GROMACS .gro file of N, CA and C in nm:
model
  249
    1VAL      N    1  16.202   9.524 -11.385
    1VAL     CA    2  16.088   9.612 -11.389
    1VAL      C    3  16.140   9.756 -11.392
    2THR      N    4  16.087   9.829 -11.484
    2THR     CA    5  16.123   9.971 -11.489
    2THR      C    6  15.996  10.054 -11.481
    3SER      N    7  16.001  10.155 -11.400
    3SER     CA    8  15.888  10.244 -11.382
    3SER      C    9  15.940  10.378 -11.334
    4TRP      N   10  15.867  10.479 -11.361
    4TRP     CA   11  15.910  10.612 -11.318
    4TRP      C   12  15.882  10.635 -11.170
    5THR      N   13  15.803  10.544 -11.106
    5THR     CA   14  15.770  10.559 -10.965
    5THR      C   15  15.752  10.422 -10.900
    6ALA      N   16  15.770  10.418 -10.769
    6ALA     CA   17  15.745  10.295 -10.694
    6ALA      C   18  15.614  10.305 -10.617
    7SER      N   19  15.546  10.416 -10.628
    7SER     CA   20  15.425  10.442 -10.551
    7SER      C   21  15.300  10.410 -10.633
    8LEU      N   22  15.215  10.324 -10.579
    8LEU     CA   23  15.091  10.286 -10.648
    8LEU      C   24  15.001  10.406 -10.676
    9PRO      N   25  14.981  10.498 -10.581
    9PRO     CA   26  14.899  10.615 -10.614
    9PRO      C   27  14.954  10.694 -10.734
   10ASN      N   28  15.084  10.708 -10.741
   10ASN     CA   29  15.145  10.780 -10.854
   10ASN      C   30  15.121  10.706 -10.985
   11LEU      N   31  15.130  10.574 -10.982
   11LEU     CA   32  15.105  10.496 -11.104
   11LEU      C   33  14.960  10.509 -11.148
   12ILE      N   34  14.867  10.502 -11.055
   12ILE     CA   35  14.725  10.513 -11.089
   12ILE      C   36  14.695  10.652 -11.145
   13ALA      N   37  14.747  10.755 -11.081
   13ALA     CA   38  14.721  10.892 -11.125
   13ALA      C   39  14.802  10.930 -11.248
   14ASP      N   40  14.908  10.855 -11.276
   14ASP     CA   41  15.003  10.887 -11.383
   14ASP      C   42  15.060  11.027 -11.363
   15ALA      N   43  15.082  11.058 -11.236
   15ALA     CA   44  15.139  11.187 -11.197
   15ALA      C   45  15.196  11.173 -11.056
   16PRO      N   46  15.290  11.257 -11.018
   16PRO     CA   47  15.349  11.247 -10.883
   16PRO      C   48  15.258  11.303 -10.775
   17VAL      N   49  15.170  11.219 -10.721
   17VAL     CA   50  15.078  11.258 -10.614
   17VAL      C   51  15.148  11.244 -10.479
   18VAL      N   52  15.218  11.134 -10.460
   18VAL     CA   53  15.285  11.103 -10.334
   18VAL      C   54  15.436  11.118 -10.353
   19PRO      N   55  15.501  11.204 -10.275
   19PRO     CA   56  15.646  11.216 -10.288
   19PRO      C   57  15.716  11.088 -10.242
   20GLU      N   58  15.826  11.058 -10.304
   20GLU     CA   59  15.903  10.939 -10.268
   20GLU      C   60  16.043  10.982 -10.225
   21TYR      N   61  16.088  10.924 -10.115
   21TYR     CA   62  16.220  10.956 -10.062
   21TYR      C   63  16.297  10.827 -10.040
   22TYR      N   64  16.420  10.825 -10.082
   22TYR     CA   65  16.504  10.707 -10.070
   22TYR      C   66  16.641  10.746 -10.014
   23ASN      N   67  16.708  10.645  -9.961
   23ASN     CA   68  16.847  10.655  -9.919
   23ASN      C   69  16.875  10.775  -9.831
   24GLN      N   70  16.959  10.865  -9.876
   24GLN     CA   71  17.004  10.976  -9.791
   24GLN      C   72  16.891  11.075  -9.759
   25PHE      N   73  16.780  11.069  -9.832
   25PHE     CA   74  16.669  11.161  -9.806
   25PHE      C   75  16.577  11.113  -9.694
   26VAL      N   76  16.595  10.990  -9.648
   26VAL     CA   77  16.513  10.937  -9.539
   26VAL      C   78  16.585  10.964  -9.407
   27ARG      N   79  16.569  11.084  -9.361
   27ARG     CA   80  16.627  11.129  -9.235
   27ARG      C   81  16.519  11.203  -9.157
   28ALA      N   82  16.523  11.194  -9.028
   28ALA     CA   83  16.419  11.254  -8.943
   28ALA      C   84  16.392  11.401  -8.975
   29PRO      N   85  16.494  11.487  -8.983
   29PRO     CA   86  16.465  11.629  -9.010
   29PRO      C   87  16.396  11.650  -9.146
   30MET      N   88  16.440  11.578  -9.247
   30MET     CA   89  16.381  11.590  -9.380
   30MET      C   90  16.235  11.543  -9.378
   31CYS      N   91  16.212  11.427  -9.316
   31CYS     CA   92  16.075  11.373  -9.308
   31CYS      C   93  15.985  11.466  -9.227
   32ALA      N   94  16.036  11.522  -9.120
   32ALA     CA   95  15.957  11.614  -9.037
   32ALA      C   96  15.916  11.737  -9.117
   33ARG      N   97  16.008  11.793  -9.195
   33ARG     CA   98  15.975  11.911  -9.277
   33ARG      C   99  15.867  11.877  -9.379
   34GLN      N  100  15.879  11.761  -9.442
   34GLN     CA  101  15.781  11.722  -9.542
   34GLN      C  102  15.644  11.698  -9.477
   35MET      N  103  15.642  11.635  -9.362
   35MET     CA  104  15.516  11.611  -9.291
   35MET      C  105  15.450  11.742  -9.250
   36GLU      N  106  15.530  11.838  -9.212
   36GLU     CA  107  15.475  11.969  -9.173
   36GLU      C  108  15.401  12.033  -9.291
   37HIS      N  109  15.454  12.015  -9.411
   37HIS     CA  110  15.388  12.069  -9.531
   37HIS      C  111  15.255  11.998  -9.558
   38LEU      N  112  15.242  11.874  -9.513
   38LEU     CA  113  15.120  11.799  -9.539
   38LEU      C  114  15.017  11.812  -9.428
   39ILE      N  115  15.063  11.838  -9.306
   39ILE     CA  116  14.972  11.852  -9.192
   39ILE      C  117  14.905  11.988  -9.194
   40ASN      N  118  14.981  12.090  -9.226
   40ASN     CA  119  14.929  12.226  -9.228
   40ASN      C  120  14.881  12.263  -9.367
   41PRO      N  121  14.785  12.356  -9.378
   41PRO     CA  122  14.742  12.401  -9.510
   41PRO      C  123  14.862  12.453  -9.590
   42SER      N  124  14.879  12.397  -9.709
   42SER     CA  125  14.992  12.438  -9.794
   42SER      C  126  14.962  12.394  -9.937
   43PRO      N  127  15.035  12.449 -10.033
   43PRO     CA  128  15.018  12.404 -10.172
   43PRO      C  129  15.048  12.255 -10.187
   44SER      N  130  15.146  12.202 -10.113
   44SER     CA  131  15.179  12.059 -10.119
   44SER      C  132  15.060  11.975 -10.074
   45ARG      N  133  14.998  12.015  -9.966
   45ARG     CA  134  14.882  11.941  -9.913
   45ARG      C  135  14.767  11.947 -10.013
   46ALA      N  136  14.739  12.066 -10.066
   46ALA     CA  137  14.629  12.082 -10.162
   46ALA      C  138  14.653  11.996 -10.286
   47ALA      N  139  14.776  11.993 -10.335
   47ALA     CA  140  14.809  11.913 -10.454
   47ALA      C  141  14.790  11.764 -10.426
   48MET      N  142  14.832  11.718 -10.308
   48MET     CA  143  14.817  11.577 -10.275
   48MET      C  144  14.670  11.540 -10.261
   49LEU      N  145  14.592  11.623 -10.193
   49LEU     CA  146  14.449  11.596 -10.178
   49LEU      C  147  14.378  11.596 -10.314
   50ASP      N  148  14.418  11.686 -10.401
   50ASP     CA  149  14.365  11.688 -10.538
   50ASP      C  150  14.398  11.559 -10.612
   51GLY      N  151  14.522  11.515 -10.596
   51GLY     CA  152  14.566  11.391 -10.660
   51GLY      C  153  14.487  11.271 -10.609
   52PHE      N  154  14.464  11.264 -10.477
   52PHE     CA  155  14.387  11.153 -10.421
   52PHE      C  156  14.242  11.158 -10.469
   53SER      N  157  14.188  11.276 -10.485
   53SER     CA  158  14.051  11.290 -10.536
   53SER      C  159  14.043  11.234 -10.679
   54GLY      N  160  14.144  11.265 -10.760
   54GLY     CA  161  14.149  11.212 -10.896
   54GLY      C  162  14.160  11.060 -10.898
   55ILE      N  163  14.237  11.005 -10.805
   55ILE     CA  164  14.252  10.859 -10.796
   55ILE      C  165  14.119  10.796 -10.759
   56ARG      N  166  14.048  10.856 -10.662
   56ARG     CA  167  13.916  10.803 -10.624
   56ARG      C  168  13.822  10.802 -10.744
   57THR      N  169  13.826  10.906 -10.824
   57THR     CA  170  13.740  10.913 -10.943
   57THR      C  171  13.778  10.804 -11.042
   58LYS      N  172  13.909  10.786 -11.067
   58LYS     CA  173  13.955  10.684 -11.161
   58LYS      C  174  13.919  10.543 -11.116
   59MET      N  175  13.921  10.520 -10.986
   59MET     CA  176  13.901  10.385 -10.934
   59MET      C  177  13.756  10.356 -10.896
   60ALA      N  178  13.667  10.452 -10.916
   60ALA     CA  179  13.526  10.432 -10.880
   60ALA      C  180  13.466  10.321 -10.966
   61THR      N  181  13.384  10.239 -10.904
   61THR     CA  182  13.314  10.131 -10.976
   61THR      C  183  13.168  10.131 -10.935
   62ASP      N  184  13.089  10.065 -11.017
   62ASP     CA  185  12.946  10.055 -10.987
   62ASP      C  186  12.916   9.945 -10.887
   63PHE      N  187  13.010   9.853 -10.870
   63PHE     CA  188  12.992   9.745 -10.773
   63PHE      C  189  13.125   9.708 -10.712
   64ALA      N  190  13.122   9.627 -10.608
   64ALA     CA  191  13.241   9.593 -10.530
   64ALA      C  192  13.348   9.527 -10.618
   65PRO      N  193  13.476   9.562 -10.598
   65PRO     CA  194  13.584   9.502 -10.675
   65PRO      C  195  13.587   9.350 -10.666
   66GLY      N  196  13.553   9.295 -10.550
   66GLY     CA  197  13.551   9.150 -10.535
   66GLY      C  198  13.448   9.086 -10.626
   67GLU      N  199  13.334   9.152 -10.642
   67GLU     CA  200  13.231   9.102 -10.733
   67GLU      C  201  13.280   9.106 -10.878
   68LYS      N  202  13.346   9.214 -10.915
   68LYS     CA  203  13.398   9.228 -11.051
   68LYS      C  204  13.503   9.121 -11.079
   69SER      N  205  13.595   9.100 -10.985
   69SER     CA  206  13.699   8.999 -11.008
   69SER      C  207  13.639   8.860 -11.016
   70ALA      N  208  13.537   8.830 -10.933
   70ALA     CA  209  13.471   8.700 -10.939
   70ALA      C  210  13.402   8.682 -11.074
   71GLU      N  211  13.343   8.787 -11.125
   71GLU     CA  212  13.277   8.783 -11.257
   71GLU      C  213  13.378   8.751 -11.367
   72ILE      N  214  13.495   8.813 -11.361
   72ILE     CA  215  13.600   8.789 -11.461
   72ILE      C  216  13.650   8.645 -11.454
   73VAL      N  217  13.676   8.596 -11.332
   73VAL     CA  218  13.724   8.459 -11.314
   73VAL      C  219  13.619   8.359 -11.364
   74LEU      N  220  13.495   8.383 -11.329
   74LEU     CA  221  13.388   8.294 -11.373
   74LEU      C  222  13.375   8.294 -11.525
   75LYS      N  223  13.387   8.410 -11.586
   75LYS     CA  224  13.380   8.419 -11.732
   75LYS      C  225  13.490   8.334 -11.796
   76PHE      N  226  13.613   8.346 -11.746
   76PHE     CA  227  13.724   8.266 -11.799
   76PHE      C  228  13.701   8.117 -11.776
   77ALA      N  229  13.646   8.085 -11.660
   77ALA     CA  230  13.621   7.943 -11.628
   77ALA      C  231  13.516   7.883 -11.722
   78LEU      N  232  13.415   7.959 -11.755
   78LEU     CA  233  13.307   7.909 -11.839
   78LEU      C  234  13.339   7.916 -11.989
   79GLU      N  235  13.407   8.023 -12.032
   79GLU     CA  236  13.430   8.043 -12.175
   79GLU      C  237  13.573   8.013 -12.217
   80GLY      N  238  13.664   8.010 -12.124
   80GLY     CA  239  13.805   7.996 -12.158
   80GLY      C  240  13.860   8.130 -12.203
   81ARG      N  241  13.989   8.138 -12.204
   81ARG     CA  242  14.054   8.264 -12.245
   81ARG      C  243  14.071   8.263 -12.395
   82LYS      N  244  14.018   8.363 -12.459
   82LYS     CA  245  14.028   8.376 -12.604
   82LYS      C  246  14.142   8.472 -12.637
   83ALA      N  247  14.237   8.422 -12.714
   83ALA     CA  248  14.353   8.505 -12.747
   83ALA      C  249  14.325   8.597 -12.863
   0.00000   0.00000   0.00000
């Protein structure tokens, strides 16, 4: 699997909404600095909140996701999958 991100919010937004840290970057001081930028008003916080707002808009549905998935499964069960 190849992807530019491992974060589901980033994939949905098709933009870096959630920062990702791996290996040597996962250290208490580094994480604390990043959290401080998100807890207090900052451009980083505003950008992340904007990104989450966009994700909510993209994922909005008129009815519950469980109902939609049941509808799709039922359609395949009744009609079969047409290639």
